[in-house]
Amino acid sequence: MDYQWYPGHMAKARREMQENMKLVDVVIELADARVPSSSRNPDISRISENKARILLLNKADLADEAVTREWVRYYEDHGQRTICINAREKKWVRPFFELVNENCAAIRERERKRGMKERPIRAMAVGIPNVGKSTFINTIAGKNAAKTGNKPGVTRGQQWIRLNKDINLLDTPGILWPKFEDPAVGQRLALIGSIRDELLDNVQLCHILTDYLKKNYPDALFGRYRVDESLDYPKLLCAIASARGAVKPGNEPDTERACAIMLDDFRSARLGKISLESPGV
């Protein structure tokens, strides 16, 4: 299956993002800590390449902590300032504001020397769908300034939000890019919920997930469902369906429902803290 999703509103949002880029001082990019590379839109990187940028690896509470540390080292070694966050918590907010001010210090100094009146920093929040951008904004704003939802495509328009007296933030819709050159990127984005589930073949997607778990997190399925992980996929799916009570009339395993349960368990870390990619792999 070709995991692609690029509806018309994303093409429009990309154009608006490019037009508004000249208005901002710093770009705040959110990526998913479980897939830090696959969840970074290359179009956004190109549009914002001349701006100061801060990378936030959100949903770090759902990712493999050891792998996330590798990613932070990787990005820092490549000159990308990076913070790991759980957008629902607040302990990262002060370091975040300090990093924004640090990144914009040169701009403030340049404007001061020109005799310009000090103004709020203008930031832009960017990222792919369902990466937690609206939750991040509501946490730093201290109010429900952005609409949230546990599905992609909730934010459709751009809006300016005053975070405090020093920073104004332009919220932008989550956007993907027209074509994934590597099919594995689309698979990873489908697994974390950045592509609408209605467009996916969940049975095939769970096959990809179970193969990955067997290889990289061999105890995850047994730990959650108490099933024999050595079973082939059809039998394994039936075993998971039985373990979770996903049965049709006649006690027939409901494999579609079992797949929905497994995807939800992965996305909420009930299968454990799992990362789907590592630096250099």
Tab-separated table of N, CA, C and O in Angstrom, residues 61-153:
chain	number	residue	atom	x	y	z
A	61	ASP	N	7.845	11.095	25.926
A	61	ASP	CA	7.392	10.137	26.935
A	61	ASP	C	6.931	8.823	26.319
A	61	ASP	O	6.790	7.812	27.025
A	62	LEU	N	6.700	8.804	25.000
A	62	LEU	CA	6.257	7.593	24.319
A	62	LEU	C	7.407	6.860	23.624
A	62	LEU	O	7.230	5.731	23.161
A	63	ALA	N	8.561	7.506	23.539
A	63	ALA	CA	9.683	6.975	22.761
A	63	ALA	C	10.695	6.271	23.648
A	63	ALA	O	10.759	6.484	24.868
A	64	ASP	N	11.525	5.445	23.037
A	64	ASP	CA	12.637	4.761	23.702
A	64	ASP	C	13.647	5.821	24.141
A	64	ASP	O	14.232	6.526	23.313
A	65	GLU	N	13.853	5.954	25.436
A	65	GLU	CA	14.679	7.046	25.962
A	65	GLU	C	16.121	6.977	25.464
A	65	GLU	O	16.736	8.010	25.161
A	66	ALA	N	16.677	5.782	25.370
A	66	ALA	CA	18.057	5.639	24.910
A	66	ALA	C	18.202	6.084	23.456
A	66	ALA	O	19.165	6.754	23.087
A	67	VAL	N	17.220	5.716	22.628
A	67	VAL	CA	17.260	6.115	21.217
A	67	VAL	C	17.062	7.622	21.090
A	67	VAL	O	17.712	8.280	20.270
A	68	THR	N	16.189	8.183	21.912
A	68	THR	CA	15.966	9.633	21.863
A	68	THR	C	17.236	10.388	22.212
A	68	THR	O	17.545	11.424	21.595
A	69	ARG	N	17.992	9.902	23.190
A	69	ARG	CA	19.262	10.555	23.526
A	69	ARG	C	20.217	10.526	22.329
A	69	ARG	O	20.953	11.497	22.079
A	70	GLU	N	20.214	9.421	21.587
A	70	GLU	CA	21.050	9.342	20.386
A	70	GLU	C	20.636	10.409	19.379
A	70	GLU	O	21.492	11.044	18.735
A	71	TRP	N	19.330	10.612	19.223
A	71	TRP	CA	18.845	11.615	18.284
A	71	TRP	C	19.241	13.027	18.703
A	71	TRP	O	19.620	13.855	17.869
A	72	VAL	N	19.146	13.316	19.987
A	72	VAL	CA	19.525	14.648	20.464
A	72	VAL	C	20.999	14.908	20.179
A	72	VAL	O	21.381	15.985	19.686
A	73	ARG	N	21.852	13.917	20.474
A	73	ARG	CA	23.282	14.067	20.173
A	73	ARG	C	23.505	14.266	18.676
A	73	ARG	O	24.320	15.102	18.258
A	74	TYR	N	22.780	13.500	17.878
A	74	TYR	CA	22.919	13.588	16.428
A	74	TYR	C	22.582	14.993	15.938
A	74	TYR	O	23.353	15.601	15.171
A	75	TYR	N	21.454	15.518	16.363
A	75	TYR	CA	21.049	16.842	15.883
A	75	TYR	C	21.937	17.946	16.434
A	75	TYR	O	22.285	18.895	15.713
A	76	GLU	N	22.309	17.838	17.701
A	76	GLU	CA	23.209	18.847	18.273
A	76	GLU	C	24.561	18.834	17.561
A	76	GLU	O	25.150	19.888	17.300
A	77	ASP	N	25.056	17.640	17.210
A	77	ASP	CA	26.318	17.528	16.476
A	77	ASP	C	26.229	18.167	15.093
A	77	ASP	O	27.244	18.572	14.513
A	78	HIS	N	25.008	18.252	14.556
A	78	HIS	CA	24.796	18.874	13.255
A	78	HIS	C	24.322	20.325	13.380
A	78	HIS	O	23.801	20.908	12.422
A	79	GLY	N	24.494	20.899	14.563
A	79	GLY	CA	24.189	22.307	14.760
A	79	GLY	C	22.727	22.645	14.936
A	79	GLY	O	22.345	23.822	14.827
A	80	GLN	N	21.890	21.650	15.226
A	80	GLN	CA	20.459	21.890	15.403
A	80	GLN	C	20.101	21.881	16.890
A	80	GLN	O	20.191	20.850	17.553
A	81	ARG	N	19.728	23.047	17.437
A	81	ARG	CA	19.334	23.121	18.848
A	81	ARG	C	18.067	22.309	19.055
A	81	ARG	O	17.067	22.506	18.363
A	82	THR	N	18.096	21.409	20.031
A	82	THR	CA	17.039	20.418	20.182
A	82	THR	C	16.636	20.268	21.645
A	82	THR	O	17.488	20.217	22.533
A	83	ILE	N	15.330	20.176	21.880
A	83	ILE	CA	14.797	19.918	23.217
A	83	ILE	C	13.797	18.775	23.116
A	83	ILE	O	12.960	18.745	22.206
A	84	CYS	N	13.863	17.824	24.051
A	84	CYS	CA	12.867	16.756	24.144
A	84	CYS	C	11.746	17.216	25.072
A	84	CYS	O	12.014	17.728	26.163
A	85	ILE	N	10.503	17.025	24.653
A	85	ILE	CA	9.387	17.490	25.472
A	85	ILE	C	8.243	16.489	25.471
A	85	ILE	O	8.123	15.653	24.579
A	86	ASN	N	7.419	16.585	26.481
A	86	ASN	CA	6.074	16.048	26.490
A	86	ASN	C	5.191	17.279	26.582
A	86	ASN	O	5.144	17.941	27.621
A	87	ALA	N	4.522	17.624	25.491
A	87	ALA	CA	3.823	18.909	25.399
A	87	ALA	C	2.752	19.089	26.456
A	87	ALA	O	2.327	20.216	26.721
A	88	ARG	N	2.314	18.011	27.100
A	88	ARG	CA	1.281	18.129	28.126
A	88	ARG	C	1.860	18.578	29.465
A	88	ARG	O	1.113	18.973	30.360
A	89	GLU	N	3.176	18.491	29.618
A	89	GLU	CA	3.825	18.922	30.850
A	89	GLU	C	4.393	20.331	30.693
A	89	GLU	O	4.428	20.866	29.589
A	90	LYS	N	4.859	20.920	31.800
A	90	LYS	CA	5.335	22.306	31.740
A	90	LYS	C	6.809	22.462	32.095
A	90	LYS	O	7.345	23.566	31.991
A	91	LYS	N	7.496	21.389	32.471
A	91	LYS	CA	8.858	21.537	32.967
A	91	LYS	C	9.831	22.011	31.903
A	91	LYS	O	10.912	22.510	32.226
A	92	TRP	N	9.488	21.864	30.643
A	92	TRP	CA	10.363	22.286	29.546
A	92	TRP	C	10.111	23.731	29.120
A	92	TRP	O	10.862	24.275	28.295
A	93	VAL	N	9.062	24.356	29.640
A	93	VAL	CA	8.643	25.673	29.134
A	93	VAL	C	9.707	26.735	29.371
A	93	VAL	O	10.050	27.504	28.455
A	94	ARG	N	10.269	26.804	30.586
A	94	ARG	CA	11.289	27.829	30.853
A	94	ARG	C	12.530	27.638	29.982
A	94	ARG	O	12.989	28.608	29.358
A	95	PRO	N	13.105	26.405	29.896
A	95	PRO	CA	14.240	26.225	28.980
A	95	PRO	C	13.903	26.578	27.537
A	95	PRO	O	14.759	27.089	26.801
A	96	PHE	N	12.665	26.330	27.135
A	96	PHE	CA	12.255	26.674	25.778
A	96	PHE	C	12.298	28.177	25.555
A	96	PHE	O	12.872	28.666	24.569
A	97	PHE	N	11.698	28.938	26.464
A	97	PHE	CA	11.713	30.395	26.319
A	97	PHE	C	13.140	30.939	26.347
A	97	PHE	O	13.481	31.867	25.597
A	98	GLU	N	13.983	30.362	27.198
A	98	GLU	CA	15.374	30.805	27.255
A	98	GLU	C	16.078	30.557	25.926
A	98	GLU	O	16.859	31.397	25.461
A	99	LEU	N	15.785	29.412	25.289
A	99	LEU	CA	16.413	29.087	24.012
A	99	LEU	C	15.921	30.011	22.900
A	99	LEU	O	16.701	30.424	22.038
A	100	VAL	N	14.632	30.348	22.931
A	100	VAL	CA	14.099	31.289	21.943
A	100	VAL	C	14.798	32.638	22.074
A	100	VAL	O	15.254	33.227	21.077
A	101	ASN	N	14.911	33.132	23.295
A	101	ASN	CA	15.571	34.428	23.512
A	101	ASN	C	17.037	34.376	23.106
A	101	ASN	O	17.558	35.334	22.517
A	102	GLU	N	17.686	33.254	23.392
A	102	GLU	CA	19.092	33.098	23.010
A	102	GLU	C	19.252	33.123	21.490
A	102	GLU	O	20.166	33.764	20.959
A	103	ASN	N	18.359	32.446	20.780
A	103	ASN	CA	18.434	32.386	19.326
A	103	ASN	C	18.134	33.729	18.670
A	103	ASN	O	18.575	33.976	17.541
A	104	CYS	N	17.385	34.576	19.366
A	104	CYS	CA	17.002	35.864	18.790
A	104	CYS	C	17.810	37.031	19.358
A	104	CYS	O	17.527	38.196	19.041
A	105	ALA	N	18.816	36.737	20.189
A	105	ALA	CA	19.608	37.809	20.810
A	105	ALA	C	20.294	38.678	19.758
A	105	ALA	O	20.342	39.915	19.883
A	106	ALA	N	20.834	38.044	18.715
A	106	ALA	CA	21.538	38.806	17.677
A	106	ALA	C	20.580	39.734	16.940
A	106	ALA	O	20.947	40.870	16.585
A	107	ILE	N	19.350	39.283	16.709
A	107	ILE	CA	18.356	40.120	16.037
A	107	ILE	C	18.018	41.329	16.897
A	107	ILE	O	17.968	42.467	16.412
A	108	ARG	N	17.809	41.091	18.192
A	108	ARG	CA	17.501	42.196	19.110
A	108	ARG	C	18.646	43.205	19.155
A	108	ARG	O	18.427	44.425	19.139
A	109	GLU	N	19.884	42.715	19.212
A	109	GLU	CA	21.037	43.604	19.284
A	109	GLU	C	21.175	44.422	17.998
A	109	GLU	O	21.476	45.627	18.044
A	110	ARG	N	20.957	43.792	16.870
A	110	ARG	CA	21.042	44.493	15.591
A	110	ARG	C	19.989	45.597	15.499
A	110	ARG	O	20.282	46.715	15.049
A	111	GLU	N	18.780	45.306	15.936
A	111	GLU	CA	17.726	46.312	15.897
A	111	GLU	C	17.986	47.429	16.902
A	111	GLU	O	17.679	48.600	16.641
A	112	ARG	N	18.571	47.075	18.052
A	112	ARG	CA	18.892	48.106	19.051
A	112	ARG	C	19.912	49.091	18.492
A	112	ARG	O	19.791	50.305	18.664
A	113	LYS	N	20.930	48.574	17.805
A	113	LYS	CA	21.961	49.431	17.231
A	113	LYS	C	21.408	50.345	16.141
A	113	LYS	O	21.956	51.418	15.877
A	114	ARG	N	20.343	49.906	15.509
A	114	ARG	CA	19.699	50.730	14.488
A	114	ARG	C	18.736	51.744	15.080
A	114	ARG	O	18.101	52.510	14.352
A	115	GLY	N	18.619	51.711	16.406
A	115	GLY	CA	17.721	52.646	17.081
A	115	GLY	C	16.266	52.246	17.039
A	115	GLY	O	15.383	53.060	17.308
A	116	MET	N	16.017	50.999	16.726
A	116	MET	CA	14.634	50.527	16.639
A	116	MET	C	14.087	50.202	18.024
A	116	MET	O	14.820	49.732	18.903
A	117	LYS	N	12.831	50.473	18.216
A	117	LYS	CA	12.168	50.183	19.486
A	117	LYS	C	12.059	48.678	19.672
A	117	LYS	O	11.776	47.935	18.727
A	118	GLU	N	12.317	48.202	20.892
A	118	GLU	CA	12.231	46.761	21.151
A	118	GLU	C	10.809	46.277	20.945
A	118	GLU	O	9.851	46.896	21.390
A	119	ARG	N	10.683	45.150	20.278
A	119	ARG	CA	9.379	44.580	19.933
A	119	ARG	C	9.349	43.111	20.341
A	119	ARG	O	10.391	42.501	20.601
A	120	PRO	N	8.172	42.498	20.383
A	120	PRO	CA	8.106	41.056	20.673
A	120	PRO	C	8.764	40.240	19.566
A	120	PRO	O	8.711	40.605	18.391
A	121	ILE	N	9.386	39.159	19.957
A	121	ILE	CA	9.924	38.206	18.983
A	121	ILE	C	8.757	37.569	18.241
A	121	ILE	O	7.726	37.251	18.830
A	122	ARG	N	8.934	37.380	16.946
A	122	ARG	CA	7.907	36.710	16.136
A	122	ARG	C	8.400	35.307	15.783
A	122	ARG	O	9.411	35.141	15.103
A	123	ALA	N	7.686	34.313	16.267
A	123	ALA	CA	8.045	32.907	16.025
A	123	ALA	C	6.960	32.242	15.202
A	123	ALA	O	5.816	32.696	15.171
A	124	MET	N	7.330	31.159	14.528
A	124	MET	CA	6.363	30.370	13.769
A	124	MET	C	6.472	28.913	14.208
A	124	MET	O	7.562	28.358	14.255
A	125	ALA	N	5.344	28.310	14.544
A	125	ALA	CA	5.309	26.895	14.923
A	125	ALA	C	4.936	26.065	13.701
A	125	ALA	O	3.925	26.334	13.042
A	126	VAL	N	5.765	25.074	13.385
A	126	VAL	CA	5.543	24.258	12.193
A	126	VAL	C	5.702	22.776	12.542
A	126	VAL	O	6.304	22.426	13.556
A	127	GLY	N	5.179	21.927	11.666
A	127	GLY	CA	5.319	20.487	11.866
A	127	GLY	C	4.334	19.728	11.004
A	127	GLY	O	3.506	20.317	10.307
A	128	ILE	N	4.409	18.414	11.071
A	128	ILE	CA	3.497	17.561	10.313
A	128	ILE	C	2.208	17.372	11.116
A	128	ILE	O	2.132	17.759	12.291
A	129	PRO	N	1.163	16.780	10.531
A	129	PRO	CA	-0.080	16.565	11.275
A	129	PRO	C	0.106	15.643	12.485
A	129	PRO	O	0.904	14.711	12.457
A	130	ASN	N	-0.649	15.941	13.529
A	130	ASN	CA	-0.752	15.102	14.720
A	130	ASN	C	0.568	14.958	15.473
A	130	ASN	O	0.799	13.959	16.148
A	131	VAL	N	1.420	15.967	15.368
A	131	VAL	CA	2.689	15.922	16.087
A	131	VAL	C	2.581	16.585	17.465
A	131	VAL	O	3.532	16.592	18.232
A	132	GLY	N	1.404	17.132	17.777
A	132	GLY	CA	1.182	17.732	19.094
A	132	GLY	C	1.425	19.223	19.149
A	132	GLY	O	1.627	19.781	20.223
A	133	LYS	N	1.366	19.886	18.010
A	133	LYS	CA	1.684	21.310	17.955
A	133	LYS	C	0.681	22.159	18.736
A	133	LYS	O	1.067	23.087	19.444
A	134	SER	N	-0.599	21.835	18.607
A	134	SER	CA	-1.623	22.618	19.316
A	134	SER	C	-1.515	22.447	20.829
A	134	SER	O	-1.678	23.406	21.586
A	135	THR	N	-1.218	21.229	21.276
A	135	THR	CA	-1.017	21.006	22.710
A	135	THR	C	0.191	21.785	23.203
A	135	THR	O	0.166	22.386	24.283
A	136	PHE	N	1.262	21.793	22.431
A	136	PHE	CA	2.460	22.571	22.751
A	136	PHE	C	2.113	24.049	22.908
A	136	PHE	O	2.507	24.702	23.883
A	137	ILE	N	1.342	24.591	21.975
A	137	ILE	CA	0.984	26.012	22.017
A	137	ILE	C	0.132	26.319	23.235
A	137	ILE	O	0.353	27.308	23.938
A	138	ASN	N	-0.844	25.473	23.525
A	138	ASN	CA	-1.710	25.712	24.677
A	138	ASN	C	-0.930	25.658	25.986
A	138	ASN	O	-1.232	26.396	26.929
A	139	THR	N	0.071	24.803	26.053
A	139	THR	CA	0.877	24.700	27.274
A	139	THR	C	1.721	25.948	27.473
A	139	THR	O	1.763	26.506	28.573
A	140	ILE	N	2.399	26.429	26.423
A	140	ILE	CA	3.247	27.614	26.608
A	140	ILE	C	2.431	28.894	26.709
A	140	ILE	O	2.862	29.865	27.344
A	141	ALA	N	1.218	28.892	26.134
A	141	ALA	CA	0.371	30.083	26.228
A	141	ALA	C	-0.397	30.110	27.543
A	141	ALA	O	-0.895	31.160	27.957
A	142	GLY	N	-0.495	28.960	28.204
A	142	GLY	CA	-1.213	28.890	29.467
A	142	GLY	C	-2.715	28.986	29.306
A	142	GLY	O	-3.439	29.333	30.238
A	143	LYS	N	-3.199	28.680	28.097
A	143	LYS	CA	-4.641	28.742	27.824
A	143	LYS	C	-4.929	27.924	26.581
A	143	LYS	O	-4.013	27.508	25.860
A	144	ASN	N	-6.224	27.693	26.312
A	144	ASN	CA	-6.605	26.953	25.107
A	144	ASN	C	-6.639	27.903	23.918
A	144	ASN	O	-7.700	28.335	23.461
A	145	ALA	N	-5.444	28.196	23.421
A	145	ALA	CA	-5.321	29.129	22.302
A	145	ALA	C	-5.445	28.432	20.966
A	145	ALA	O	-5.732	29.064	19.952
A	146	ALA	N	-5.213	27.112	20.941
A	146	ALA	CA	-5.250	26.354	19.689
A	146	ALA	C	-6.121	25.125	19.877
A	146	ALA	O	-6.127	24.499	20.931
A	147	LYS	N	-6.866	24.766	18.847
A	147	LYS	CA	-7.741	23.599	18.883
A	147	LYS	C	-6.916	22.328	18.816
A	147	LYS	O	-5.994	22.221	18.016
A	148	THR	N	-7.213	21.364	19.688
A	148	THR	CA	-6.448	20.119	19.734
A	148	THR	C	-7.341	18.935	19.378
A	148	THR	O	-8.565	19.003	19.447
A	149	GLY	N	-6.683	17.824	19.010
A	149	GLY	CA	-7.404	16.589	18.707
A	149	GLY	C	-6.422	15.493	18.410
A	149	GLY	O	-5.372	15.739	17.812
A	150	ASN	N	-6.751	14.273	18.810
A	150	ASN	CA	-5.836	13.150	18.606
A	150	ASN	C	-6.028	12.534	17.223
A	150	ASN	O	-6.258	11.346	17.064
A	151	LYS	N	-5.964	13.399	16.218
A	151	LYS	CA	-6.042	12.961	14.826
A	151	LYS	C	-5.451	14.053	13.960
A	151	LYS	O	-5.404	15.213	14.364
A	152	PRO	N	-4.970	13.700	12.763
A	152	PRO	CA	-4.346	14.705	11.919
A	152	PRO	C	-5.362	15.627	11.268
A	152	PRO	O	-6.508	15.261	11.043
A	153	GLY	N	-4.912	16.862	10.982
A	153	GLY	CA	-5.743	17.787	10.221
A	153	GLY	C	-6.680	18.635	11.048
A	153	GLY	O	-7.628	19.216	10.512
